[in-house]
Amino acid sequence: METQTNSLKMKISGEVILPQDFNYQEARTIYNAMIEKQTAVIVKCKHVEDVFTAVNYALLNKMEVSIKSGGHNGPGLSLVDDGLAIDLSLMKGIQVDPKKKTVTVEAGCTWGEVDKATHEFGLATVSGIMSTTGVGGLSLGGGHGYLTRKFGITIDNLVGAEVVLADGQVIHTSKDENPGLFWALRGGGGNFGVVTSFEYRLHPVKNVVAGPMFWPIEQLETTLKWYRNWLPTMPDEVYAFYLVAEVAAGDPFPKEIHGKKVCGLLWCYTGPQDQFERIIQPAREVAKPLFEYTAEMPYPELQSMFDDLYPKGYQWYWKGDFVREISDEAIEEHLRFSRVPTPLSTMHLYPVDGAAHQVGKNETAWDKRDARWSMVIVGVDPEPANNEKIKTWARSYWEALHPHELGGAYINFMMEEGQDRIEASYGENYKRLQKINTKYDPHNFFHVNQNIKPGK
């Protein structure tokens, strides 16, 4: 094994990191510090050839393989105990084509890096809500964020990808090349190979009107009943996700509301700026805001708004569900659990309607095209001593709401919850995904993920 590892080091242009190396602890650190895995070999790839070499090394040595882009995966599936982690974080190439309005991005990039590059041309694509998230996991899981109501989910804007398969082949896929694989990659996760680069469609987005609005938590019932009816009537340029939280200590929040339990909205408006006051005024009238900070800002500034609040290395536990309707009964459960257990814990209801509903449920692997919201409940804290507290709150909150939801969840909001949850998330698309995985990865080599098992 040592001889083979030395041979691997000679072939890799990036880095091969072993447990005895000085940088091993840093290399195996991921966003969620609740996850602790002892990976045997970490290969930090610089080029596609490195990925090809790492896959073949793992095949030769019968090692389990995980794939790491940004390392934000909640259950830590970017690492694997005693196996080999293919770390793509050194693959940072970004090429913007302003004439075609596309960007080609290597899989080690974060969305902040992509946003910075495309913003220079007044363009953007659909991503999440944090700039530190890696492009790989978010895209393969479907991807939704501030631009979803206007431009769909991330996979609706994916036009091509380069993939290293389980047999070592390197292929390109798009609607015209290997179209079955392209269909599966759009929402099917990392089950089919290592995606080393993505090509996305871009849209004219430079500045947006954005920021938070908070109401006292006692106004949750009133404001959530208003929100569930109001948002679907709004044009696609209006995006606002609903939240419950505790006000953080620090700017831009005044000291007198630090630590207050709140509900509220996080706005992103891409329409004519002179129309925003008309859009936001009903939210001011439904209940008096405790705090409001909305302003015109560059889109990358909105994307990085939570970065300092949620740095790498905190304890995270999350649960998710898709939501079609927010019933009165569901609102009663939100009321029961809305007082978050730690200052950074929160619940978000992300809109996934608007342009996302213009794509059919069978056009991509993302089955839940009739969902209006993607809900996430996250327990977060810097201290491991609070792990049980945040887990208990998140699980109890989710268990209370789950009977009122659509079934299944955005796979990027799932922990390791079992095969039934995975199948429920893909619905009728699951069997087609199985068939495609049988073609491209018949031995389920890439199974350290929300796994879609090969099948007939």
mmCIF file of C-alpha atoms in Angstrom, residues 27-211:
data_model
loop_
_atom_site.group_PDB
_atom_site.id
_atom_site.type_symbol
_atom_site.label_atom_id
_atom_site.label_comp_id
_atom_site.label_asym_id
_atom_site.label_seq_id
_atom_site.Cartn_x
_atom_site.Cartn_y
_atom_site.Cartn_z
ATOM 1 C CA ALA A 27 -7.527 18.930 5.023
ATOM 2 C CA ARG A 28 -10.171 16.749 6.694
ATOM 3 C CA THR A 29 -11.951 19.707 8.295
ATOM 4 C CA ILE A 30 -15.323 20.489 6.738
ATOM 5 C CA TYR A 31 -17.975 23.115 7.319
ATOM 6 C CA ASN A 32 -19.976 21.081 9.837
ATOM 7 C CA ALA A 33 -17.723 20.449 12.859
ATOM 8 C CA MET A 34 -20.259 17.964 14.247
ATOM 9 C CA ILE A 35 -18.899 15.461 11.707
ATOM 10 C CA GLU A 36 -15.674 13.611 12.548
ATOM 11 C CA LYS A 37 -14.257 11.208 9.945
ATOM 12 C CA GLN A 38 -10.845 9.607 9.626
ATOM 13 C CA THR A 39 -10.205 9.500 5.901
ATOM 14 C CA ALA A 40 -7.268 7.305 4.852
ATOM 15 C CA VAL A 41 -6.170 9.301 1.793
ATOM 16 C CA ILE A 42 -7.119 12.825 0.701
ATOM 17 C CA VAL A 43 -6.281 13.675 -2.910
ATOM 18 C CA LYS A 44 -6.455 17.402 -3.644
ATOM 19 C CA CYS A 45 -6.838 17.529 -7.404
ATOM 20 C CA LYS A 46 -5.658 20.364 -9.636
ATOM 21 C CA HIS A 47 -6.688 18.934 -12.984
ATOM 22 C CA VAL A 48 -9.102 16.425 -14.493
ATOM 23 C CA GLU A 49 -6.165 14.024 -14.875
ATOM 24 C CA ASP A 50 -5.742 14.046 -11.094
ATOM 25 C CA VAL A 51 -9.377 13.028 -10.642
ATOM 26 C CA PHE A 52 -8.974 10.256 -13.204
ATOM 27 C CA THR A 53 -5.850 9.013 -11.379
ATOM 28 C CA ALA A 54 -7.552 9.134 -7.964
ATOM 29 C CA VAL A 55 -10.566 7.162 -9.208
ATOM 30 C CA ASN A 56 -8.340 4.468 -10.683
ATOM 31 C CA TYR A 57 -6.244 4.284 -7.486
ATOM 32 C CA ALA A 58 -9.401 3.763 -5.411
ATOM 33 C CA LEU A 59 -10.654 1.088 -7.811
ATOM 34 C CA LEU A 60 -7.316 -0.738 -7.699
ATOM 35 C CA ASN A 61 -7.234 -0.683 -3.883
ATOM 36 C CA LYS A 62 -10.979 -1.337 -3.402
ATOM 37 C CA MET A 63 -11.417 1.870 -1.405
ATOM 38 C CA GLU A 64 -14.634 3.749 -0.749
ATOM 39 C CA VAL A 65 -14.622 7.200 -2.332
ATOM 40 C CA SER A 66 -16.155 10.516 -1.311
ATOM 41 C CA ILE A 67 -16.189 13.747 -3.320
ATOM 42 C CA LYS A 68 -15.587 17.180 -1.800
ATOM 43 C CA SER A 69 -16.276 20.499 -3.508
ATOM 44 C CA GLY A 70 -16.964 23.173 -0.873
ATOM 45 C CA GLY A 71 -17.386 20.788 2.082
ATOM 46 C CA HIS A 72 -20.772 22.223 3.112
ATOM 47 C CA ASN A 73 -22.613 18.901 3.004
ATOM 48 C CA GLY A 74 -24.559 18.600 6.274
ATOM 49 C CA PRO A 75 -23.955 14.909 7.093
ATOM 50 C CA GLY A 76 -20.334 15.187 5.997
ATOM 51 C CA LEU A 77 -20.621 12.994 2.915
ATOM 52 C CA SER A 78 -17.654 14.822 1.385
ATOM 53 C CA LEU A 79 -15.456 12.637 3.620
ATOM 54 C CA VAL A 80 -15.401 8.877 4.228
ATOM 55 C CA ASP A 81 -13.917 6.834 7.070
ATOM 56 C CA ASP A 82 -10.916 4.740 5.987
ATOM 57 C CA GLY A 83 -11.455 5.608 2.339
ATOM 58 C CA LEU A 84 -10.257 8.109 -0.252
ATOM 59 C CA ALA A 85 -11.598 11.660 -0.490
ATOM 60 C CA ILE A 86 -11.379 13.321 -3.899
ATOM 61 C CA ASP A 87 -10.976 16.978 -2.905
ATOM 62 C CA LEU A 88 -11.696 19.363 -5.796
ATOM 63 C CA SER A 89 -11.000 22.593 -3.898
ATOM 64 C CA LEU A 90 -7.853 23.416 -5.926
ATOM 65 C CA MET A 91 -9.793 23.358 -9.200
ATOM 66 C CA LYS A 92 -10.625 27.064 -9.451
ATOM 67 C CA GLY A 93 -10.974 27.851 -13.158
ATOM 68 C CA ILE A 94 -13.756 30.276 -14.158
ATOM 69 C CA GLN A 95 -14.427 31.408 -17.745
ATOM 70 C CA VAL A 96 -17.166 33.950 -18.422
ATOM 71 C CA ASP A 97 -18.491 34.337 -21.964
ATOM 72 C CA PRO A 98 -20.447 37.615 -21.851
ATOM 73 C CA LYS A 99 -21.620 37.261 -25.461
ATOM 74 C CA LYS A 100 -23.131 33.806 -24.977
ATOM 75 C CA LYS A 101 -24.105 34.726 -21.395
ATOM 76 C CA THR A 102 -22.550 31.566 -19.964
ATOM 77 C CA VAL A 103 -19.888 30.738 -17.399
ATOM 78 C CA THR A 104 -17.806 27.566 -17.178
ATOM 79 C CA VAL A 105 -16.758 26.794 -13.616
ATOM 80 C CA GLU A 106 -14.425 24.156 -12.222
ATOM 81 C CA ALA A 107 -15.885 22.153 -9.366
ATOM 82 C CA GLY A 108 -13.632 23.515 -6.614
ATOM 83 C CA CYS A 109 -15.038 27.035 -6.879
ATOM 84 C CA THR A 110 -17.310 28.605 -4.314
ATOM 85 C CA TRP A 111 -20.339 30.613 -5.335
ATOM 86 C CA GLY A 112 -18.654 33.763 -4.035
ATOM 87 C CA GLU A 113 -15.860 33.260 -6.547
ATOM 88 C CA VAL A 114 -18.357 32.675 -9.348
ATOM 89 C CA ASP A 115 -20.435 35.726 -8.378
ATOM 90 C CA LYS A 116 -17.350 37.955 -8.325
ATOM 91 C CA ALA A 117 -16.358 36.867 -11.830
ATOM 92 C CA THR A 118 -19.805 37.185 -13.402
ATOM 93 C CA HIS A 119 -20.654 40.441 -11.590
ATOM 94 C CA GLU A 120 -17.936 42.214 -13.568
ATOM 95 C CA PHE A 121 -20.152 41.710 -16.618
ATOM 96 C CA GLY A 122 -23.432 42.514 -14.852
ATOM 97 C CA LEU A 123 -24.450 38.853 -14.953
ATOM 98 C CA ALA A 124 -25.355 36.111 -12.471
ATOM 99 C CA THR A 125 -26.802 32.623 -12.285
ATOM 100 C CA VAL A 126 -28.947 30.930 -9.664
ATOM 101 C CA SER A 127 -27.098 29.695 -6.572
ATOM 102 C CA GLY A 128 -27.774 29.449 -2.831
ATOM 103 C CA ILE A 129 -27.719 32.046 -0.052
ATOM 104 C CA MET A 130 -24.095 31.792 1.131
ATOM 105 C CA SER A 131 -21.036 32.649 -0.929
ATOM 106 C CA THR A 132 -18.848 30.037 0.811
ATOM 107 C CA THR A 133 -20.914 27.128 -0.543
ATOM 108 C CA GLY A 134 -19.215 25.025 -3.213
ATOM 109 C CA VAL A 135 -20.707 24.877 -6.689
ATOM 110 C CA GLY A 136 -20.616 21.075 -6.915
ATOM 111 C CA GLY A 137 -22.902 19.835 -4.175
ATOM 112 C CA LEU A 138 -25.394 22.659 -4.508
ATOM 113 C CA SER A 139 -25.725 22.225 -8.271
ATOM 114 C CA LEU A 140 -26.007 18.429 -8.302
ATOM 115 C CA GLY A 141 -28.671 18.523 -5.581
ATOM 116 C CA GLY A 142 -30.784 20.991 -7.575
ATOM 117 C CA GLY A 143 -29.848 24.362 -6.112
ATOM 118 C CA HIS A 144 -32.186 27.166 -5.112
ATOM 119 C CA GLY A 145 -31.639 30.690 -3.866
ATOM 120 C CA TYR A 146 -32.406 34.386 -4.232
ATOM 121 C CA LEU A 147 -32.899 34.264 -8.019
ATOM 122 C CA THR A 148 -35.084 31.145 -8.125
ATOM 123 C CA ARG A 149 -38.477 32.781 -8.602
ATOM 124 C CA LYS A 150 -37.078 34.790 -11.530
ATOM 125 C CA PHE A 151 -34.760 32.273 -13.211
ATOM 126 C CA GLY A 152 -35.610 28.818 -11.811
ATOM 127 C CA ILE A 153 -33.398 26.522 -9.782
ATOM 128 C CA THR A 154 -29.684 26.070 -10.459
ATOM 129 C CA ILE A 155 -30.122 22.939 -12.588
ATOM 130 C CA ASP A 156 -32.551 24.812 -14.856
ATOM 131 C CA ASN A 157 -29.561 26.977 -15.749
ATOM 132 C CA LEU A 158 -27.037 24.162 -16.200
ATOM 133 C CA VAL A 159 -26.167 23.703 -19.890
ATOM 134 C CA GLY A 160 -23.284 21.240 -19.702
ATOM 135 C CA ALA A 161 -20.832 19.378 -17.477
ATOM 136 C CA GLU A 162 -17.592 17.386 -17.638
ATOM 137 C CA VAL A 163 -17.681 14.100 -15.713
ATOM 138 C CA VAL A 164 -15.159 11.453 -14.680
ATOM 139 C CA LEU A 165 -17.037 8.158 -14.595
ATOM 140 C CA ALA A 166 -16.506 5.119 -12.383
ATOM 141 C CA ASP A 167 -14.649 3.314 -15.186
ATOM 142 C CA GLY A 168 -12.223 6.246 -15.532
ATOM 143 C CA GLN A 169 -13.715 7.717 -18.715
ATOM 144 C CA VAL A 170 -13.913 11.484 -18.982
ATOM 145 C CA ILE A 171 -16.998 12.618 -20.895
ATOM 146 C CA HIS A 172 -18.968 15.771 -21.601
ATOM 147 C CA THR A 173 -22.698 15.859 -21.114
ATOM 148 C CA SER A 174 -25.428 18.261 -22.198
ATOM 149 C CA LYS A 175 -28.897 18.037 -23.727
ATOM 150 C CA ASP A 176 -27.227 16.802 -26.945
ATOM 151 C CA GLU A 177 -24.339 14.728 -25.534
ATOM 152 C CA ASN A 178 -25.098 11.832 -23.210
ATOM 153 C CA PRO A 179 -28.541 13.345 -22.543
ATOM 154 C CA GLY A 180 -29.620 10.646 -20.079
ATOM 155 C CA LEU A 181 -26.690 11.414 -17.828
ATOM 156 C CA PHE A 182 -27.341 15.147 -18.192
ATOM 157 C CA TRP A 183 -30.934 14.596 -17.065
ATOM 158 C CA ALA A 184 -29.732 12.632 -14.013
ATOM 159 C CA LEU A 185 -27.056 15.134 -12.990
ATOM 160 C CA ARG A 186 -29.693 17.842 -12.728
ATOM 161 C CA GLY A 187 -30.809 17.007 -9.211
ATOM 162 C CA GLY A 188 -29.548 13.435 -8.851
ATOM 163 C CA GLY A 189 -26.559 14.318 -6.678
ATOM 164 C CA GLY A 190 -23.083 12.815 -6.913
ATOM 165 C CA ASN A 191 -24.258 9.328 -7.812
ATOM 166 C CA PHE A 192 -23.034 9.137 -11.389
ATOM 167 C CA GLY A 193 -19.427 10.320 -11.371
ATOM 168 C CA VAL A 194 -17.137 13.166 -10.388
ATOM 169 C CA VAL A 195 -18.299 16.364 -12.086
ATOM 170 C CA THR A 196 -15.148 18.413 -12.659
ATOM 171 C CA SER A 197 -16.706 21.433 -14.376
ATOM 172 C CA PHE A 198 -20.118 22.976 -14.911
ATOM 173 C CA GLU A 199 -21.410 25.364 -17.574
ATOM 174 C CA TYR A 200 -24.245 27.669 -16.492
ATOM 175 C CA ARG A 201 -26.539 30.085 -18.269
ATOM 176 C CA LEU A 202 -26.195 33.679 -17.009
ATOM 177 C CA HIS A 203 -28.777 36.438 -16.628
ATOM 178 C CA PRO A 204 -28.592 40.241 -16.433
ATOM 179 C CA VAL A 205 -28.307 40.834 -12.670
ATOM 180 C CA LYS A 206 -26.026 43.559 -11.317
ATOM 181 C CA ASN A 207 -27.621 45.196 -8.279
ATOM 182 C CA VAL A 208 -30.660 44.075 -6.299
ATOM 183 C CA VAL A 209 -32.805 45.597 -3.560
ATOM 184 C CA ALA A 210 -32.343 43.325 -0.596
ATOM 185 C CA GLY A 211 -32.016 42.869 3.132
#
